[in-house]
Short mmCIF file of N, CA and C and ligand atoms in Angstrom, two decimals:
data_model
loop_
_atom_site.label_atom_id
_atom_site.label_comp_id
_atom_site.label_asym_id
_atom_site.label_seq_id
_atom_site.Cartn_x
_atom_site.Cartn_y
_atom_site.Cartn_z
N MET A 25 40.79 213.25 -51.84
CA MET A 25 39.92 212.71 -52.89
C MET A 25 39.73 211.22 -52.69
N ALA A 26 38.52 210.77 -52.86
CA ALA A 26 38.26 209.33 -52.80
C ALA A 26 37.86 208.86 -54.19
N LYS A 27 38.26 207.63 -54.52
CA LYS A 27 37.81 207.03 -55.78
C LYS A 27 36.60 206.16 -55.46
N CYS A 28 35.51 206.45 -56.15
CA CYS A 28 34.25 205.75 -55.88
C CYS A 28 33.82 204.97 -57.10
N TYR A 29 33.18 203.86 -56.84
CA TYR A 29 32.52 203.09 -57.90
C TYR A 29 31.05 203.02 -57.55
N ILE A 30 30.20 203.28 -58.53
CA ILE A 30 28.76 203.16 -58.30
C ILE A 30 28.13 202.25 -59.35
N GLY A 31 27.05 201.60 -58.95
CA GLY A 31 26.25 200.80 -59.88
C GLY A 31 25.04 201.61 -60.30
N LEU A 32 24.74 201.56 -61.59
CA LEU A 32 23.54 202.23 -62.10
C LEU A 32 22.61 201.16 -62.66
N GLY A 33 21.33 201.25 -62.34
CA GLY A 33 20.37 200.27 -62.85
C GLY A 33 19.01 200.92 -63.06
N ALA A 34 18.28 200.45 -64.07
CA ALA A 34 16.94 200.97 -64.33
C ALA A 34 16.18 199.95 -65.16
N ASN A 35 14.88 199.87 -64.95
CA ASN A 35 14.09 198.95 -65.80
C ASN A 35 12.67 199.44 -66.08
N LEU A 36 12.44 200.73 -65.92
CA LEU A 36 11.12 201.27 -66.26
C LEU A 36 11.29 202.44 -67.21
N GLN A 37 10.20 202.81 -67.88
CA GLN A 37 10.22 203.95 -68.79
C GLN A 37 11.36 203.78 -69.79
N GLN A 38 12.34 204.66 -69.81
CA GLN A 38 13.42 204.55 -70.80
C GLN A 38 14.72 204.37 -70.06
N PRO A 39 15.05 203.12 -69.72
CA PRO A 39 16.15 202.87 -68.79
C PRO A 39 17.51 203.39 -69.28
N ALA A 40 17.82 203.19 -70.56
CA ALA A 40 19.14 203.62 -71.04
C ALA A 40 19.25 205.15 -70.97
N GLU A 41 18.15 205.83 -71.27
CA GLU A 41 18.14 207.30 -71.20
C GLU A 41 18.28 207.77 -69.76
N ALA A 42 17.64 207.07 -68.83
CA ALA A 42 17.74 207.45 -67.41
C ALA A 42 19.19 207.33 -66.95
N ILE A 43 19.86 206.28 -67.39
CA ILE A 43 21.26 206.09 -66.98
C ILE A 43 22.14 207.16 -67.63
N ALA A 44 21.92 207.45 -68.91
CA ALA A 44 22.71 208.48 -69.59
C ALA A 44 22.51 209.83 -68.91
N SER A 45 21.29 210.12 -68.52
CA SER A 45 21.02 211.41 -67.91
C SER A 45 21.61 211.49 -66.50
N ALA A 46 21.59 210.39 -65.75
CA ALA A 46 22.24 210.39 -64.43
C ALA A 46 23.75 210.62 -64.58
N LEU A 47 24.34 210.00 -65.59
CA LEU A 47 25.78 210.19 -65.82
C LEU A 47 26.08 211.63 -66.19
N ALA A 48 25.21 212.24 -67.00
CA ALA A 48 25.42 213.64 -67.39
C ALA A 48 25.35 214.54 -66.15
N LYS A 49 24.44 214.24 -65.23
CA LYS A 49 24.34 215.04 -64.01
C LYS A 49 25.58 214.88 -63.14
N LEU A 50 26.07 213.66 -63.05
CA LEU A 50 27.30 213.46 -62.27
C LEU A 50 28.46 214.20 -62.92
N HIS A 51 28.54 214.08 -64.25
CA HIS A 51 29.65 214.71 -64.96
C HIS A 51 29.64 216.23 -64.76
N ALA A 52 28.43 216.81 -64.68
CA ALA A 52 28.30 218.26 -64.55
C ALA A 52 28.52 218.73 -63.12
N HIS A 53 28.56 217.82 -62.16
CA HIS A 53 28.64 218.22 -60.75
C HIS A 53 30.07 218.65 -60.40
N SER A 54 30.17 219.77 -59.67
CA SER A 54 31.50 220.31 -59.39
C SER A 54 32.32 219.44 -58.45
N ASP A 55 31.70 218.54 -57.70
CA ASP A 55 32.45 217.66 -56.79
C ASP A 55 32.73 216.28 -57.38
N VAL A 56 32.52 216.15 -58.68
CA VAL A 56 32.77 214.85 -59.34
C VAL A 56 33.81 215.07 -60.43
N SER A 57 34.90 214.31 -60.39
CA SER A 57 35.89 214.44 -61.47
C SER A 57 36.32 213.07 -61.99
N ASN A 58 36.91 213.11 -63.19
CA ASN A 58 37.40 211.88 -63.84
C ASN A 58 36.35 210.78 -63.93
N LEU A 59 35.17 211.15 -64.36
CA LEU A 59 34.09 210.17 -64.50
C LEU A 59 34.39 209.22 -65.67
N GLN A 60 34.22 207.97 -65.39
CA GLN A 60 34.38 206.90 -66.40
C GLN A 60 33.18 206.00 -66.28
N CYS A 61 32.80 205.35 -67.37
CA CYS A 61 31.67 204.41 -67.26
C CYS A 61 31.94 203.16 -68.09
N SER A 62 31.38 202.06 -67.66
CA SER A 62 31.45 200.80 -68.42
C SER A 62 30.48 200.90 -69.61
N SER A 63 30.48 199.88 -70.43
CA SER A 63 29.41 199.71 -71.42
C SER A 63 28.08 199.66 -70.67
N LEU A 64 26.99 199.89 -71.42
CA LEU A 64 25.66 199.64 -70.84
C LEU A 64 25.32 198.18 -71.12
N TYR A 65 24.80 197.51 -70.11
CA TYR A 65 24.49 196.09 -70.20
C TYR A 65 22.99 195.86 -70.08
N HIS A 66 22.55 194.80 -70.72
CA HIS A 66 21.18 194.33 -70.60
C HIS A 66 21.23 193.13 -69.64
N SER A 67 20.39 193.14 -68.60
CA SER A 67 20.46 192.05 -67.62
C SER A 67 19.08 191.53 -67.26
N LYS A 68 19.05 190.28 -66.84
CA LYS A 68 17.82 189.67 -66.34
C LYS A 68 17.60 190.15 -64.91
N PRO A 69 16.33 190.37 -64.53
CA PRO A 69 16.10 190.86 -63.17
C PRO A 69 16.59 189.87 -62.10
N MET A 70 17.23 190.41 -61.10
CA MET A 70 17.50 189.63 -59.89
C MET A 70 16.31 189.92 -59.00
N GLY A 71 15.73 188.90 -58.39
CA GLY A 71 14.52 189.11 -57.60
C GLY A 71 13.31 188.71 -58.42
N PRO A 72 12.16 189.28 -58.13
CA PRO A 72 10.94 188.88 -58.83
C PRO A 72 11.13 188.93 -60.35
N GLN A 73 10.68 187.86 -61.02
CA GLN A 73 10.90 187.75 -62.47
C GLN A 73 9.80 188.42 -63.29
N ASP A 74 8.73 188.83 -62.63
CA ASP A 74 7.62 189.46 -63.35
C ASP A 74 7.84 190.96 -63.43
N GLN A 75 9.05 191.35 -63.89
CA GLN A 75 9.37 192.76 -64.10
C GLN A 75 10.27 192.82 -65.33
N PRO A 76 10.35 193.99 -65.99
CA PRO A 76 11.16 194.07 -67.20
C PRO A 76 12.64 193.80 -66.92
N ASP A 77 13.37 193.42 -67.97
CA ASP A 77 14.82 193.31 -67.88
C ASP A 77 15.40 194.69 -67.54
N TYR A 78 16.63 194.67 -67.05
CA TYR A 78 17.28 195.91 -66.61
C TYR A 78 18.34 196.38 -67.60
N VAL A 79 18.64 197.66 -67.52
CA VAL A 79 19.88 198.20 -68.08
C VAL A 79 20.77 198.54 -66.89
N ASN A 80 22.02 198.05 -66.95
CA ASN A 80 22.97 198.29 -65.85
C ASN A 80 24.30 198.80 -66.38
N ALA A 81 25.00 199.52 -65.53
CA ALA A 81 26.36 199.97 -65.84
C ALA A 81 27.06 200.21 -64.51
N VAL A 82 28.38 200.32 -64.57
CA VAL A 82 29.15 200.73 -63.40
C VAL A 82 29.98 201.94 -63.81
N ALA A 83 30.00 202.95 -62.94
CA ALA A 83 30.79 204.15 -63.21
C ALA A 83 31.78 204.36 -62.08
N ALA A 84 32.86 205.07 -62.39
CA ALA A 84 33.89 205.40 -61.40
C ALA A 84 34.16 206.89 -61.50
N PHE A 85 34.46 207.51 -60.37
CA PHE A 85 34.85 208.92 -60.38
C PHE A 85 35.58 209.24 -59.10
N GLU A 86 36.15 210.43 -59.06
CA GLU A 86 36.80 210.91 -57.84
C GLU A 86 35.95 212.01 -57.24
N THR A 87 35.92 212.05 -55.92
CA THR A 87 35.15 213.09 -55.25
C THR A 87 35.74 213.40 -53.90
N LYS A 88 35.55 214.65 -53.46
CA LYS A 88 35.93 214.98 -52.10
C LYS A 88 34.73 214.91 -51.16
N LEU A 89 33.57 214.58 -51.70
CA LEU A 89 32.38 214.48 -50.84
C LEU A 89 32.55 213.34 -49.84
N GLU A 90 32.15 213.58 -48.62
CA GLU A 90 32.11 212.51 -47.62
C GLU A 90 31.04 211.51 -48.06
N PRO A 91 31.20 210.23 -47.64
CA PRO A 91 30.29 209.19 -48.12
C PRO A 91 28.80 209.51 -47.96
N LEU A 92 28.38 210.06 -46.84
CA LEU A 92 26.94 210.30 -46.69
C LEU A 92 26.47 211.47 -47.55
N LEU A 93 27.36 212.40 -47.84
CA LEU A 93 26.99 213.49 -48.76
C LEU A 93 26.94 212.97 -50.20
N LEU A 94 27.81 212.04 -50.51
CA LEU A 94 27.73 211.40 -51.83
C LEU A 94 26.41 210.63 -51.95
N LEU A 95 26.04 209.93 -50.88
CA LEU A 95 24.76 209.21 -50.89
C LEU A 95 23.61 210.20 -51.11
N ASP A 96 23.66 211.35 -50.42
CA ASP A 96 22.61 212.37 -50.61
C ASP A 96 22.54 212.80 -52.08
N LEU A 97 23.71 213.04 -52.68
CA LEU A 97 23.75 213.47 -54.08
C LEU A 97 23.11 212.41 -54.99
N LEU A 98 23.48 211.15 -54.76
CA LEU A 98 22.93 210.08 -55.63
C LEU A 98 21.42 209.95 -55.43
N GLN A 99 20.98 210.10 -54.18
CA GLN A 99 19.53 209.99 -53.93
C GLN A 99 18.77 211.17 -54.55
N THR A 100 19.41 212.34 -54.56
CA THR A 100 18.77 213.49 -55.23
C THR A 100 18.61 213.21 -56.72
N ILE A 101 19.66 212.65 -57.33
CA ILE A 101 19.58 212.35 -58.76
C ILE A 101 18.50 211.29 -59.01
N GLU A 102 18.43 210.29 -58.14
CA GLU A 102 17.36 209.27 -58.29
C GLU A 102 15.99 209.94 -58.27
N GLN A 103 15.83 210.85 -57.31
CA GLN A 103 14.52 211.50 -57.18
C GLN A 103 14.21 212.39 -58.37
N GLU A 104 15.25 213.02 -58.94
CA GLU A 104 15.02 213.85 -60.12
C GLU A 104 14.53 213.01 -61.30
N HIS A 105 14.79 211.72 -61.23
CA HIS A 105 14.27 210.82 -62.27
C HIS A 105 12.96 210.20 -61.84
N GLY A 106 12.29 210.86 -60.92
CA GLY A 106 10.98 210.40 -60.49
C GLY A 106 11.04 208.98 -60.00
N ARG A 107 12.08 208.71 -59.20
CA ARG A 107 12.28 207.34 -58.77
C ARG A 107 10.99 206.69 -58.24
N LEU A 108 10.66 205.59 -58.85
CA LEU A 108 9.52 204.80 -58.40
C LEU A 108 10.09 203.54 -57.78
N ARG A 109 9.60 203.17 -56.64
CA ARG A 109 10.04 201.91 -56.04
C ARG A 109 8.81 201.39 -55.33
N GLU A 110 8.08 200.54 -56.07
CA GLU A 110 6.77 200.16 -55.55
C GLU A 110 6.84 199.03 -54.55
N ARG A 111 7.80 198.13 -54.72
CA ARG A 111 7.90 197.01 -53.79
C ARG A 111 9.36 196.62 -53.66
N TYR A 112 9.65 195.92 -52.59
CA TYR A 112 11.01 195.48 -52.34
C TYR A 112 11.49 194.61 -53.49
N TRP A 113 12.64 194.93 -54.04
CA TRP A 113 13.21 194.20 -55.17
C TRP A 113 12.30 194.25 -56.40
N GLY A 114 11.47 195.28 -56.46
CA GLY A 114 10.62 195.46 -57.62
C GLY A 114 11.27 196.41 -58.59
N PRO A 115 10.56 196.76 -59.68
CA PRO A 115 11.14 197.60 -60.73
C PRO A 115 11.43 199.03 -60.25
N ARG A 116 12.39 199.66 -60.90
CA ARG A 116 12.74 201.04 -60.53
C ARG A 116 13.16 201.86 -61.75
N THR A 117 12.80 203.16 -61.70
CA THR A 117 13.17 204.05 -62.81
C THR A 117 14.67 204.35 -62.81
N LEU A 118 15.28 204.40 -61.65
CA LEU A 118 16.73 204.65 -61.58
C LEU A 118 17.23 204.32 -60.19
N ASP A 119 18.27 203.50 -60.17
CA ASP A 119 18.88 203.09 -58.91
C ASP A 119 20.37 203.41 -59.01
N LEU A 120 20.87 204.16 -58.06
CA LEU A 120 22.30 204.49 -58.02
C LEU A 120 22.85 203.97 -56.70
N ASP A 121 23.67 202.95 -56.76
CA ASP A 121 24.20 202.32 -55.54
C ASP A 121 25.69 202.58 -55.41
N ILE A 122 26.10 203.05 -54.25
CA ILE A 122 27.53 203.15 -53.98
C ILE A 122 28.06 201.73 -53.80
N LEU A 123 29.07 201.37 -54.61
CA LEU A 123 29.63 200.02 -54.52
C LEU A 123 30.88 200.01 -53.65
N LEU A 124 31.81 200.94 -53.95
CA LEU A 124 33.11 200.98 -53.29
C LEU A 124 33.54 202.42 -53.13
N ILE A 125 34.22 202.69 -52.03
CA ILE A 125 34.87 203.99 -51.84
C ILE A 125 36.29 203.69 -51.37
N ASP A 126 37.26 203.97 -52.23
CA ASP A 126 38.64 203.55 -51.94
C ASP A 126 38.63 202.12 -51.42
N ASN A 127 39.44 201.88 -50.38
CA ASN A 127 39.44 200.53 -49.82
C ASN A 127 38.69 200.50 -48.50
N ARG A 128 37.70 201.42 -48.39
CA ARG A 128 37.04 201.60 -47.09
C ARG A 128 35.92 200.61 -46.84
N THR A 129 35.70 200.38 -45.54
CA THR A 129 34.53 199.61 -45.12
C THR A 129 33.70 200.54 -44.26
N ILE A 130 32.43 200.69 -44.60
CA ILE A 130 31.53 201.59 -43.87
C ILE A 130 30.29 200.79 -43.49
N ASP A 131 29.92 200.87 -42.22
CA ASP A 131 28.72 200.15 -41.77
C ASP A 131 27.86 201.13 -41.01
N ASN A 132 27.06 201.86 -41.77
CA ASN A 132 26.22 202.91 -41.24
C ASN A 132 24.78 202.51 -41.50
N GLU A 133 23.88 203.07 -40.68
CA GLU A 133 22.45 202.77 -40.88
C GLU A 133 22.00 203.03 -42.32
N ARG A 134 22.51 204.11 -42.91
CA ARG A 134 22.09 204.49 -44.26
C ARG A 134 22.96 203.89 -45.35
N LEU A 135 24.15 203.47 -45.00
CA LEU A 135 25.12 203.15 -46.06
C LEU A 135 26.07 202.04 -45.64
N LYS A 136 26.10 200.99 -46.44
CA LYS A 136 27.09 199.92 -46.23
C LYS A 136 28.01 199.88 -47.44
N VAL A 137 29.31 199.97 -47.16
CA VAL A 137 30.32 199.93 -48.23
C VAL A 137 31.39 198.92 -47.78
N PRO A 138 31.82 198.01 -48.66
CA PRO A 138 31.32 197.74 -49.99
C PRO A 138 29.83 197.38 -49.98
N HIS A 139 29.17 197.63 -51.11
CA HIS A 139 27.76 197.25 -51.25
C HIS A 139 27.67 195.73 -51.02
N PRO A 140 26.79 195.30 -50.11
CA PRO A 140 26.76 193.87 -49.75
C PRO A 140 26.42 192.93 -50.90
N GLY A 141 25.83 193.44 -51.99
CA GLY A 141 25.43 192.55 -53.08
C GLY A 141 26.48 192.36 -54.17
N ILE A 142 27.60 193.08 -54.11
CA ILE A 142 28.53 193.10 -55.26
C ILE A 142 28.84 191.71 -55.80
N GLU A 143 29.30 190.84 -54.92
CA GLU A 143 29.86 189.57 -55.40
C GLU A 143 28.82 188.64 -56.00
N LEU A 144 27.54 188.91 -55.74
CA LEU A 144 26.47 188.01 -56.21
C LEU A 144 25.84 188.51 -57.50
N ARG A 145 26.23 189.69 -57.96
CA ARG A 145 25.51 190.32 -59.06
C ARG A 145 26.38 190.40 -60.29
N GLU A 146 26.04 189.60 -61.29
CA GLU A 146 26.84 189.62 -62.54
C GLU A 146 26.74 191.00 -63.19
N PHE A 147 25.60 191.70 -62.97
CA PHE A 147 25.42 193.01 -63.60
C PHE A 147 26.21 194.10 -62.88
N VAL A 148 26.91 193.73 -61.79
CA VAL A 148 27.86 194.64 -61.14
C VAL A 148 29.29 194.17 -61.41
N VAL A 149 29.54 192.88 -61.16
CA VAL A 149 30.91 192.36 -61.23
C VAL A 149 31.49 192.50 -62.64
N ILE A 150 30.68 192.18 -63.67
CA ILE A 150 31.23 192.16 -65.03
C ILE A 150 31.51 193.58 -65.55
N PRO A 151 30.57 194.54 -65.38
CA PRO A 151 30.93 195.92 -65.77
C PRO A 151 32.06 196.51 -64.91
N LEU A 152 32.11 196.13 -63.65
CA LEU A 152 33.22 196.61 -62.80
C LEU A 152 34.55 196.09 -63.32
N ALA A 153 34.57 194.82 -63.72
CA ALA A 153 35.82 194.25 -64.26
C ALA A 153 36.20 194.92 -65.58
N GLU A 154 35.20 195.39 -66.31
CA GLU A 154 35.49 196.08 -67.58
C GLU A 154 36.27 197.36 -67.32
N ILE A 155 35.88 198.13 -66.29
CA ILE A 155 36.57 199.42 -66.08
C ILE A 155 37.70 199.33 -65.03
N ALA A 156 37.70 198.28 -64.22
CA ALA A 156 38.74 198.19 -63.17
C ALA A 156 39.23 196.76 -63.02
N PRO A 157 39.82 196.22 -64.09
CA PRO A 157 40.20 194.80 -64.04
C PRO A 157 41.24 194.48 -62.97
N GLU A 158 42.01 195.46 -62.56
CA GLU A 158 43.06 195.18 -61.58
C GLU A 158 42.62 195.44 -60.14
N LEU A 159 41.37 195.80 -59.95
CA LEU A 159 40.92 196.19 -58.61
C LEU A 159 40.69 194.97 -57.71
N ASP A 160 41.03 195.14 -56.43
CA ASP A 160 40.67 194.15 -55.40
C ASP A 160 39.64 194.78 -54.48
N LEU A 161 38.69 193.98 -54.01
CA LEU A 161 37.73 194.45 -53.01
C LEU A 161 38.45 194.54 -51.66
N PRO A 162 37.85 195.28 -50.69
CA PRO A 162 38.49 195.35 -49.38
C PRO A 162 38.70 193.98 -48.73
N ASN A 163 37.91 192.97 -49.12
CA ASN A 163 38.12 191.62 -48.56
C ASN A 163 39.23 190.85 -49.28
N GLY A 164 39.92 191.51 -50.20
CA GLY A 164 41.06 190.90 -50.86
C GLY A 164 40.73 190.17 -52.16
N LYS A 165 39.44 189.95 -52.44
CA LYS A 165 39.10 189.23 -53.68
C LYS A 165 39.33 190.12 -54.89
N SER A 166 39.86 189.54 -55.96
CA SER A 166 40.09 190.36 -57.14
C SER A 166 38.83 190.39 -58.00
N VAL A 167 38.56 191.58 -58.53
CA VAL A 167 37.40 191.76 -59.40
C VAL A 167 37.50 190.83 -60.61
N LYS A 168 38.72 190.68 -61.11
CA LYS A 168 38.91 189.83 -62.29
C LYS A 168 38.50 188.39 -61.98
N SER A 169 38.91 187.86 -60.82
CA SER A 169 38.55 186.47 -60.51
C SER A 169 37.06 186.34 -60.26
N LEU A 170 36.45 187.34 -59.65
CA LEU A 170 35.00 187.29 -59.46
C LEU A 170 34.28 187.26 -60.80
N ALA A 171 34.76 188.09 -61.73
CA ALA A 171 34.11 188.18 -63.04
C ALA A 171 34.26 186.87 -63.82
N LEU A 172 35.38 186.18 -63.62
CA LEU A 172 35.59 184.93 -64.35
C LEU A 172 34.74 183.80 -63.77
N SER A 173 34.38 183.89 -62.49
CA SER A 173 33.67 182.75 -61.89
C SER A 173 32.16 182.96 -61.78
N ILE A 174 31.66 184.18 -61.94
CA ILE A 174 30.23 184.40 -61.74
C ILE A 174 29.43 183.92 -62.97
N PRO A 175 28.31 183.23 -62.79
CA PRO A 175 27.47 182.89 -63.94
C PRO A 175 26.97 184.17 -64.61
N ASP A 176 26.98 184.20 -65.96
CA ASP A 176 26.66 185.49 -66.61
C ASP A 176 25.17 185.77 -66.69
N ASN A 177 24.32 184.75 -66.43
CA ASN A 177 22.88 184.97 -66.40
C ASN A 177 22.38 185.78 -67.61
N GLU A 178 22.98 185.48 -68.76
CA GLU A 178 22.59 186.12 -70.03
C GLU A 178 22.89 187.62 -70.10
N LEU A 179 23.77 188.09 -69.25
CA LEU A 179 24.17 189.50 -69.34
C LEU A 179 24.77 189.78 -70.72
N ARG A 180 24.34 190.87 -71.36
CA ARG A 180 24.98 191.20 -72.64
C ARG A 180 25.13 192.71 -72.81
N ILE A 181 26.10 193.07 -73.64
CA ILE A 181 26.36 194.50 -73.86
C ILE A 181 25.29 195.07 -74.78
N LEU A 182 24.73 196.20 -74.36
CA LEU A 182 23.66 196.85 -75.08
C LEU A 182 24.18 198.04 -75.87
N ALA A 183 25.12 198.77 -75.30
CA ALA A 183 25.64 199.98 -75.94
C ALA A 183 27.04 200.23 -75.40
N PRO A 184 27.89 200.87 -76.22
CA PRO A 184 29.25 201.13 -75.77
C PRO A 184 29.28 202.12 -74.60
N ALA A 185 30.41 202.12 -73.92
CA ALA A 185 30.61 203.02 -72.80
C ALA A 185 30.43 204.46 -73.25
N PRO A 186 29.59 205.23 -72.54
CA PRO A 186 29.52 206.66 -72.85
C PRO A 186 30.86 207.31 -72.50
N SER A 187 31.28 208.29 -73.29
CA SER A 187 32.55 208.95 -72.92
C SER A 187 32.26 210.39 -72.53
N PHE A 188 33.09 210.91 -71.66
CA PHE A 188 32.91 212.26 -71.13
C PHE A 188 34.17 213.03 -71.44
N THR A 189 33.98 214.16 -72.11
CA THR A 189 35.19 214.92 -72.43
C THR A 189 35.10 216.34 -71.91
N1 LIG B 212 18.29 193.16 -61.21
C1 LIG B 212 19.07 193.58 -62.21
N2 LIG B 212 19.31 192.78 -63.25
N3 LIG B 212 19.65 194.82 -62.20
C2 LIG B 212 19.47 195.67 -61.16
O1 LIG B 212 20.00 196.80 -61.18
C3 LIG B 212 18.66 195.26 -60.09
N4 LIG B 212 18.44 196.06 -59.02
C4 LIG B 212 17.73 195.66 -57.99
C5 LIG B 212 17.10 194.29 -57.93
C6 LIG B 212 15.61 194.45 -57.69
C7 LIG B 212 17.75 193.52 -56.79
N5 LIG B 212 17.29 193.54 -59.14
C8 LIG B 212 18.07 193.98 -60.15
O2 LIG B 212 17.60 196.46 -56.97
#
């Protein structure tokens, strides 16, 4: 079993509902166990500013899926939400990014783990610190120290963490 952390983001149509529905699909999947999620956060767009604000969260779960099969699963869920991606760093109906898989480093054409943007994104670091305050990245940096030093860029909590029972 591997412990995975993923980032969820959306800023079109009904972003909070898209994230809740993606979490429900993960929870229902037979290869996903012990799903946990951070609060839902409201964030300012990184990249072009002429797009709506985002809803972001970070979730953790255990899976026996190999990394590329996990990527396939997440991409299927994105597509089920009619994923729109009109331009690079433009708005999206649902984005599911693999952030971390155990302490592994993966450098594949389709998949880089840890996600190369983690340390620069307050909408990843702060929700990650909420659910995994004691975690260190494979490069040795602690999530807690990253969360304390990153500018918050007006990140705020929008809704409490969904719970799965
Ligand atoms: N900006 C925010 N705030 N949240 C995201 O999830 C997000 N995702 C992206 C880009 C376009 C980089 N900007 C984002 O892919």
